[in-house]
Short mmCIF file of C-alpha atoms and ligand atoms in Angstrom, two decimals:
data_model
loop_
_atom_site.label_atom_id
_atom_site.label_comp_id
_atom_site.label_asym_id
_atom_site.label_seq_id
_atom_site.Cartn_x
_atom_site.Cartn_y
_atom_site.Cartn_z
CA MET R 1332 28.26 -1.69 -22.41
CA ASP R 1333 25.58 -3.90 -23.74
CA LEU R 1334 22.13 -2.63 -22.86
CA SER R 1335 19.99 -4.57 -25.22
CA THR R 1336 17.20 -6.50 -24.22
CA HIS R 1337 14.50 -8.52 -25.79
CA TYR R 1338 10.89 -7.85 -25.07
CA LEU R 1339 7.73 -9.21 -26.57
CA GLY R 1340 9.86 -10.48 -29.20
CA LEU R 1341 11.33 -7.16 -30.14
CA LYS R 1342 15.26 -6.72 -29.65
CA LEU R 1343 15.41 -3.19 -27.83
CA LYS R 1344 18.58 -1.32 -27.71
CA SER R 1345 17.97 -0.70 -23.97
CA PRO R 1346 15.58 -1.53 -21.39
CA LEU R 1347 14.54 2.01 -20.99
CA VAL R 1348 11.07 2.83 -22.47
CA PRO R 1349 8.60 5.79 -21.66
CA GLY R 1350 5.35 4.17 -20.39
CA ALA R 1351 1.86 5.12 -21.66
CA SER R 1352 1.15 8.62 -21.10
CA PRO R 1353 0.03 11.94 -23.13
CA LEU R 1354 3.89 12.62 -23.69
CA VAL R 1355 3.51 10.78 -26.97
CA ASP R 1356 0.60 13.05 -28.25
CA ASP R 1357 3.08 15.56 -29.30
CA LEU R 1358 5.28 14.39 -32.32
CA ASP R 1359 8.29 16.82 -31.20
CA VAL R 1360 8.17 14.99 -27.70
CA VAL R 1361 8.40 11.59 -29.40
CA LYS R 1362 11.44 12.62 -31.23
CA ARG R 1363 13.06 13.88 -28.19
CA LEU R 1364 12.25 10.81 -26.48
CA GLU R 1365 14.10 8.76 -29.13
CA ASP R 1366 16.99 11.23 -29.29
CA ALA R 1367 17.17 10.63 -25.16
CA GLY R 1368 17.32 6.84 -25.86
CA ALA R 1369 13.93 5.47 -25.76
CA ALA R 1370 13.95 1.80 -26.86
CA ALA R 1371 10.48 1.71 -27.78
CA ILE R 1372 7.62 4.18 -27.49
CA VAL R 1373 4.37 3.20 -25.70
CA MET R 1374 1.59 5.31 -26.61
CA HIS R 1375 -1.28 6.67 -24.14
CA SER R 1376 -4.40 4.18 -24.32
CA LEU R 1377 -7.38 4.12 -26.35
CA PHE R 1378 -10.43 3.55 -24.10
CA GLU R 1379 -13.21 0.90 -24.57
CA GLU R 1380 -15.42 3.81 -23.72
CA GLN R 1381 -14.21 6.08 -26.47
CA ILE R 1382 -14.97 3.29 -28.99
CA SER R 1383 -18.17 1.80 -27.70
CA GLY R 1384 -19.06 5.51 -26.98
CA GLU R 1385 -18.73 6.47 -30.40
CA MET R 1386 -20.76 3.23 -31.35
CA LEU R 1387 -23.43 4.25 -28.72
CA ALA R 1388 -23.35 7.94 -29.90
CA THR R 1389 -24.11 6.83 -33.38
CA ILE R 1390 -27.11 4.76 -32.42
CA TYR R 1391 -28.28 7.60 -30.08
CA HIS R 1392 -28.23 10.01 -32.94
CA MET R 1393 -30.16 7.80 -34.99
CA GLU R 1394 -32.73 8.29 -32.19
CA LEU R 1395 -33.53 4.34 -32.20
CA TYR R 1396 -32.68 3.55 -28.85
CA ALA R 1397 -31.94 6.92 -27.27
CA ASP R 1398 -34.13 6.11 -24.02
CA SER R 1399 -32.29 2.91 -23.31
CA TYR R 1400 -28.59 4.46 -23.70
CA SER R 1401 -29.09 7.86 -22.61
CA GLU R 1402 -28.23 6.89 -19.08
CA ALA R 1403 -25.21 4.93 -20.20
CA LEU R 1404 -24.02 7.80 -22.27
CA SER R 1405 -24.09 10.24 -19.33
CA TYR R 1406 -21.49 8.34 -17.73
CA PHE R 1407 -18.88 8.87 -20.36
CA PRO R 1408 -16.32 11.36 -20.40
CA HIS R 1409 -16.81 14.00 -22.85
CA GLY R 1410 -15.33 13.32 -26.09
CA ASP R 1411 -12.93 16.43 -25.42
CA ASP R 1412 -11.85 14.92 -22.53
CA PHE R 1413 -9.51 12.61 -24.66
CA ALA R 1414 -6.71 13.96 -26.67
CA LEU R 1415 -7.47 11.63 -29.49
CA GLY R 1416 -10.55 10.09 -30.75
CA PRO R 1417 -10.34 6.44 -32.17
CA ASP R 1418 -9.68 7.56 -35.86
CA GLN R 1419 -7.10 10.16 -34.81
CA TYR R 1420 -5.44 7.27 -32.45
CA LEU R 1421 -4.86 5.36 -35.46
CA GLU R 1422 -3.43 8.30 -37.39
CA GLN R 1423 -1.10 9.00 -34.59
CA ILE R 1424 0.20 5.38 -34.49
CA ARG R 1425 1.05 6.07 -38.50
CA CYS R 1426 2.66 9.30 -37.60
CA ILE R 1427 4.69 8.01 -34.73
CA LYS R 1428 5.93 5.23 -36.96
CA GLU R 1429 7.09 7.42 -39.56
CA THR R 1430 8.87 9.90 -36.84
CA VAL R 1431 11.00 7.21 -35.06
CA ASP R 1432 12.87 4.10 -35.98
CA VAL R 1433 12.21 2.53 -32.48
CA PRO R 1434 9.23 -0.15 -32.15
CA VAL R 1435 5.75 1.57 -31.23
CA ILE R 1436 3.52 -0.10 -28.79
CA ALA R 1437 -0.22 0.95 -28.94
CA SER R 1438 -2.34 0.77 -25.91
CA LEU R 1439 -5.94 -0.46 -25.60
CA ASN R 1440 -7.85 0.01 -22.27
CA GLY R 1441 -10.92 -1.71 -21.46
CA THR R 1442 -12.42 -4.57 -19.58
CA THR R 1443 -15.21 -6.69 -21.62
CA PRO R 1444 -14.77 -8.48 -24.77
CA GLY R 1445 -16.86 -7.03 -27.33
CA GLY R 1446 -16.89 -5.24 -30.94
CA TRP R 1447 -14.29 -2.53 -29.42
CA THR R 1448 -11.68 -4.99 -29.55
CA LYS R 1449 -11.50 -4.82 -33.22
CA TYR R 1450 -9.36 -1.68 -32.71
CA ALA R 1451 -6.60 -4.21 -31.70
CA ARG R 1452 -6.61 -5.23 -35.45
CA LEU R 1453 -7.05 -1.82 -36.77
CA MET R 1454 -3.81 -0.73 -34.56
CA GLU R 1455 -1.99 -3.68 -35.80
CA GLN R 1456 -2.71 -2.58 -39.43
CA ALA R 1457 -1.87 0.96 -38.47
CA GLY R 1458 1.73 -0.19 -37.78
CA ALA R 1459 1.82 -1.11 -34.20
CA ASP R 1460 4.49 -3.21 -33.32
CA ALA R 1461 3.13 -4.58 -30.12
CA LEU R 1462 -0.05 -3.84 -28.08
CA GLU R 1463 -0.28 -3.27 -24.55
CA LEU R 1464 -3.88 -4.20 -23.11
CA ASN R 1465 -4.56 -2.23 -19.84
CA VAL R 1466 -7.30 -4.27 -17.94
CA TYR R 1467 -8.35 -1.55 -15.68
CA ILE R 1468 -11.19 -3.07 -13.60
CA VAL R 1469 -12.14 -2.06 -9.96
CA ALA R 1470 -13.92 -4.63 -8.04
CA ASN R 1471 -16.46 -2.19 -6.69
CA ASP R 1472 -19.67 -4.40 -7.11
CA PRO R 1473 -20.34 -6.74 -3.95
CA GLN R 1474 -22.37 -8.98 -5.94
CA GLU R 1475 -19.53 -9.82 -8.11
CA THR R 1476 -17.00 -12.56 -7.35
CA GLY R 1477 -13.23 -12.47 -7.59
CA GLU R 1478 -13.41 -15.52 -10.02
CA GLU R 1479 -15.89 -13.52 -12.16
CA ILE R 1480 -13.56 -10.55 -12.50
CA GLU R 1481 -10.57 -13.02 -13.21
CA LYS R 1482 -12.37 -14.71 -15.82
CA GLN R 1483 -13.38 -11.41 -17.42
CA VAL R 1484 -9.61 -10.63 -17.48
CA ILE R 1485 -8.42 -13.81 -18.96
CA ASP R 1486 -11.44 -13.88 -21.45
CA LEU R 1487 -10.72 -10.19 -22.76
CA THR R 1488 -7.08 -11.22 -23.07
CA ARG R 1489 -7.62 -14.46 -24.99
CA HIS R 1490 -9.98 -12.54 -27.40
CA VAL R 1491 -7.53 -9.66 -28.04
CA VAL R 1492 -4.53 -12.26 -28.38
CA GLN R 1493 -6.56 -14.09 -31.13
CA THR R 1494 -7.79 -11.08 -32.83
CA VAL R 1495 -4.06 -9.81 -33.65
CA SER R 1496 -0.79 -11.25 -34.71
CA ILE R 1497 1.59 -8.65 -33.04
CA PRO R 1498 2.70 -9.49 -29.60
CA VAL R 1499 0.54 -8.60 -26.80
CA ALA R 1500 1.36 -7.48 -23.21
CA VAL R 1501 -1.05 -7.08 -20.33
CA LYS R 1502 -0.77 -4.34 -18.16
CA LEU R 1503 -2.23 -5.64 -14.66
CA SER R 1504 -3.52 -4.41 -11.29
CA PRO R 1505 -1.90 -5.89 -8.22
CA PHE R 1506 -5.08 -6.27 -6.71
CA TYR R 1507 -6.44 -10.05 -7.01
CA SER R 1508 -6.59 -12.44 -4.29
CA SER R 1509 -4.08 -14.56 -6.12
CA LEU R 1510 -2.16 -12.36 -8.57
CA ALA R 1511 0.33 -15.17 -9.04
CA ASN R 1512 -2.60 -17.49 -10.29
CA VAL R 1513 -3.87 -14.70 -12.63
CA ALA R 1514 -0.41 -14.02 -14.01
CA SER R 1515 -0.02 -17.68 -14.70
CA ARG R 1516 -3.25 -18.00 -16.42
CA LEU R 1517 -2.57 -15.12 -18.63
CA ASP R 1518 0.86 -16.56 -19.49
CA ALA R 1519 -1.10 -19.92 -20.28
CA ALA R 1520 -3.37 -17.69 -22.53
CA GLU R 1521 -0.08 -16.76 -24.49
CA VAL R 1522 0.24 -13.08 -23.62
CA ASP R 1523 3.89 -12.23 -24.65
CA GLY R 1524 4.35 -9.95 -21.66
CA LEU R 1525 3.24 -8.46 -18.34
CA VAL R 1526 3.39 -4.91 -17.32
CA LEU R 1527 3.49 -4.65 -13.35
CA PHE R 1528 1.35 -2.40 -12.63
CA ASN R 1529 -1.45 -0.21 -13.31
CA ARG R 1530 -1.69 2.74 -10.82
CA PHE R 1531 -5.39 3.17 -9.52
CA TYR R 1532 -7.31 6.39 -9.51
CA GLN R 1533 -7.67 7.31 -6.10
CA PRO R 1534 -9.93 10.75 -5.60
CA ASP R 1535 -9.65 12.92 -2.74
CA ILE R 1536 -12.66 14.70 -0.78
CA ASP R 1537 -12.54 18.32 -0.51
CA ILE R 1538 -13.98 18.73 3.03
CA GLU R 1539 -15.17 22.49 2.65
CA LEU R 1540 -16.72 22.35 -0.88
CA LEU R 1541 -17.82 18.63 0.03
CA GLU R 1542 -16.79 17.57 -3.43
CA VAL R 1543 -14.89 14.52 -4.60
CA ALA R 1544 -11.53 15.91 -5.76
CA PRO R 1545 -9.75 14.20 -8.73
CA THR R 1546 -6.18 13.87 -8.04
CA LEU R 1547 -3.32 12.53 -10.39
CA ARG R 1548 -0.36 12.49 -8.30
CA LEU R 1549 2.93 11.53 -9.84
CA SER R 1550 4.93 8.46 -8.33
CA ASP R 1551 7.97 8.25 -6.63
CA SER R 1552 10.58 5.50 -6.04
CA SER R 1553 8.65 4.11 -2.92
CA GLU R 1554 5.94 2.62 -5.43
CA LEU R 1555 8.66 0.56 -6.99
CA LEU R 1556 8.87 -1.89 -3.83
CA LEU R 1557 5.69 -3.63 -4.78
CA ARG R 1558 6.79 -3.99 -8.14
CA LEU R 1559 9.95 -5.74 -7.40
CA ARG R 1560 8.53 -8.06 -4.98
CA TRP R 1561 6.06 -9.46 -7.65
CA LEU R 1562 8.62 -9.32 -10.55
CA ALA R 1563 11.19 -11.28 -8.20
CA VAL R 1564 8.30 -13.91 -7.27
CA LEU R 1565 6.92 -14.28 -10.86
CA SER R 1566 9.84 -13.69 -13.52
CA ARG R 1567 11.54 -17.13 -12.97
CA GLN R 1568 8.16 -19.06 -12.87
CA LEU R 1569 6.36 -17.76 -15.97
CA SER R 1570 7.69 -17.74 -19.65
CA CYS R 1571 6.27 -14.39 -20.87
CA ASP R 1572 8.49 -11.08 -20.45
CA PHE R 1573 7.94 -8.69 -17.65
CA ALA R 1574 8.00 -4.99 -17.84
CA VAL R 1575 7.87 -2.57 -14.71
CA SER R 1576 5.50 0.31 -14.60
CA GLY R 1577 5.44 2.49 -11.42
CA GLY R 1578 8.12 4.22 -9.38
CA VAL R 1579 11.20 4.07 -11.62
CA HIS R 1580 12.81 7.50 -11.32
CA ASN R 1581 16.58 7.08 -11.40
CA GLU R 1582 19.04 4.36 -12.48
CA ARG R 1583 18.99 2.73 -9.08
CA ASP R 1584 15.48 1.94 -9.45
CA ALA R 1585 15.94 0.74 -12.97
CA ILE R 1586 18.90 -1.67 -12.00
CA LYS R 1587 16.62 -2.95 -9.05
CA ALA R 1588 13.77 -3.58 -11.64
CA LEU R 1589 16.07 -5.49 -13.83
CA MET R 1590 17.75 -7.62 -11.14
CA ALA R 1591 14.21 -8.63 -10.19
CA GLY R 1592 13.49 -9.80 -13.49
CA ALA R 1593 12.07 -7.22 -15.78
CA SER R 1594 13.10 -6.94 -19.46
CA VAL R 1595 11.87 -3.28 -19.68
CA VAL R 1596 11.79 -0.47 -17.40
CA GLN R 1597 8.65 2.19 -18.00
CA MET R 1598 8.94 5.41 -17.01
CA VAL R 1599 6.14 8.21 -16.89
CA SER R 1600 6.20 10.37 -13.61
CA ALA R 1601 10.02 10.91 -13.90
CA LEU R 1602 9.81 12.18 -17.48
CA LEU R 1603 6.62 14.29 -16.70
CA LYS R 1604 8.54 16.10 -13.92
CA HIS R 1605 12.02 16.20 -15.55
CA GLY R 1606 11.35 16.17 -19.36
CA PRO R 1607 12.20 13.47 -21.91
CA GLU R 1608 15.96 14.17 -21.65
CA HIS R 1609 15.64 12.43 -18.12
CA LEU R 1610 15.96 9.21 -20.11
CA ALA R 1611 19.38 9.97 -21.29
CA VAL R 1612 20.55 10.64 -17.55
CA VAL R 1613 19.18 7.45 -16.18
CA ARG R 1614 21.01 5.54 -19.23
CA ASP R 1615 24.30 7.25 -18.46
CA GLU R 1616 24.06 6.82 -14.76
CA MET R 1617 23.25 3.15 -15.20
CA ILE R 1618 25.97 2.36 -17.61
CA LYS R 1619 28.39 4.22 -15.02
CA TRP R 1620 26.89 2.06 -12.42
CA MET R 1621 27.27 -0.85 -14.07
CA GLN R 1622 30.73 -0.32 -15.07
CA GLU R 1623 31.81 0.44 -11.41
CA ASN R 1624 30.16 -2.81 -10.42
CA GLY R 1625 31.83 -5.17 -13.00
CA TYR R 1626 28.70 -5.75 -15.12
CA GLU R 1627 29.13 -5.89 -18.98
CA SER R 1628 25.52 -6.38 -20.05
CA VAL R 1629 21.91 -5.89 -19.10
CA ARG R 1630 21.70 -9.66 -19.61
CA GLN R 1631 23.96 -10.19 -16.74
CA LEU R 1632 21.76 -7.97 -14.41
CA ARG R 1633 18.51 -9.46 -15.56
CA GLY R 1634 16.79 -11.60 -12.95
CA SER R 1635 19.99 -12.04 -10.58
CA MET R 1636 17.57 -11.12 -7.79
CA ALA R 1637 14.60 -13.11 -8.87
CA PHE R 1638 13.33 -15.82 -6.56
CA ASP R 1639 13.91 -19.48 -7.66
CA ARG R 1640 10.80 -21.64 -7.88
CA CYS R 1641 10.17 -22.30 -4.02
CA PRO R 1642 8.92 -25.67 -2.92
CA ASP R 1643 6.57 -23.79 -0.24
CA PRO R 1644 6.19 -20.14 -1.33
CA ARG R 1645 3.63 -19.79 1.54
CA ALA R 1646 6.07 -20.44 4.22
CA PHE R 1647 8.97 -18.58 2.59
CA GLU R 1648 6.55 -15.44 2.50
CA ARG R 1649 5.84 -16.08 6.06
CA ALA R 1650 9.16 -16.24 7.12
CA ASN R 1651 10.26 -13.15 5.36
CA TYR R 1652 7.42 -11.37 6.88
CA MET R 1653 8.33 -12.59 10.64
CA ARG R 1654 11.88 -11.62 9.70
CA SER R 1655 11.09 -8.03 8.58
CA LEU R 1656 8.84 -7.34 11.64
CA HIS R 1657 11.53 -8.80 13.96
CA SER R 1658 14.45 -6.63 12.26
CA TRP R 1659 12.31 -3.54 13.60
CA HIS R 1660 12.58 -4.78 17.26
CA ARG R 1661 16.23 -5.59 16.82
CA GLY R 1662 16.92 -2.16 15.10
CA SER R 1663 15.09 -0.06 17.74
CA ALA R 1664 16.69 -1.99 20.66
CA GLU R 1665 20.11 -1.40 19.06
CA SER R 1666 19.38 2.30 18.92
CA ARG R 1667 18.45 2.55 22.51
CA THR R 1668 21.62 0.82 23.61
C1 FMN D 2004 -0.67 11.80 -17.10
C2 FMN D 2004 -0.86 10.15 -16.98
C3 FMN D 2004 -1.32 9.77 -18.14
C4 FMN D 2004 -1.33 8.33 -18.12
N1 FMN D 2004 -2.07 7.44 -19.21
C5 FMN D 2004 -1.95 6.46 -19.27
C6 FMN D 2004 -2.77 5.67 -20.29
O1 FMN D 2004 -3.21 6.17 -21.24
N2 FMN D 2004 -2.68 4.17 -20.32
C7 FMN D 2004 -2.15 3.49 -19.34
O2 FMN D 2004 -2.11 2.15 -19.40
N3 FMN D 2004 -1.34 4.14 -18.46
C8 FMN D 2004 -1.30 5.43 -18.38
N4 FMN D 2004 -0.85 6.08 -17.16
C9 FMN D 2004 -0.08 5.21 -16.05
C10 FMN D 2004 1.44 5.41 -16.60
O3 FMN D 2004 1.74 4.69 -17.66
C11 FMN D 2004 2.11 4.53 -15.42
O4 FMN D 2004 1.71 3.14 -15.38
C12 FMN D 2004 2.12 5.18 -14.18
O5 FMN D 2004 2.07 6.64 -14.19
C13 FMN D 2004 3.09 4.53 -13.08
O6 FMN D 2004 4.74 4.76 -13.75
P1 FMN D 2004 5.20 5.93 -13.18
O7 FMN D 2004 5.62 5.84 -11.71
O8 FMN D 2004 6.64 5.92 -13.97
O9 FMN D 2004 4.53 7.16 -13.41
C14 FMN D 2004 -0.70 7.59 -17.13
C15 FMN D 2004 -0.06 8.17 -16.29
C16 FMN D 2004 0.05 9.72 -16.01
C17 FMN D 2004 0.82 10.15 -14.98
#
């Protein structure tokens, strides 16, 4: 079975890749992931706040601008909240490169073009084969328009793309008024790939303690549906590659994502639940399913369920929406008879 795929100009032995998470902080786990068939390693993110925080902290300690920055500094998570500081992060890239033979994708997480993006270049120099840029922006300022936020995403991406010569993928959120337009502008800005999607931090409320309770729930397969839809809509219309992130837990999820147009399937929650060896289980089950269903390669699967360019996308969506609502009425009428 030929599981090979191309992603960000890299030839990968399979589409199965552990997504960004702290799993890769431990080199033993990194090795286990490679042994279980990881086709590349995506590192967890280095955050803009870690880098700028360090810059600000330096100024702070020089007691030059302490008053103007002390409020900003108080918002930053403590240094110990991050497993690796910026310099350790670069060192970790070197260590992972020495540990595994598969490509290593570093991850940079931020929102504004600025001095911190020099770390993109430093990641490249440390040996990263590609870069994943996670643009985690929550639009919670009522004065800020969607257009301004989108411009920020595009400007930051352009800046990073121009800073490095390795391929760049952007990990996006689904929450844009026109996701298709943002994706297409990123494609025009020459990103090599889009990762669909970021998951958003959704804090809960502890009603007895009257506290905001931070939560980090692992995903399940139901989260994949939103990704499938957008992969299917975008993958044939844009020239960049696509990776799915969110809701891939088993071989059926992986196959669906490939059929919708993904070149790479990233997994985090499933590996945190079942351990790195789960990657090998998914790969073996995928091969079994492909053999039973007459497929010889991932190439045959990829994009087979993606939408072709549609002359009237809005009418197409409305028709599908009406059909799915209508199917419930039909189903419930049938179950009554
Ligand atoms: C514990 C944990 C840490 C994560 N850290 C990062 C990170 O540093 N950068 C990033 O882009 N995504 C991070 N993610 C998000 C994952 O890469 C992934 O997008 C998300 O978990 C959805 O995929 P899944 O359904 O396979 O878990 C993290 C997720 C978890 C659960």
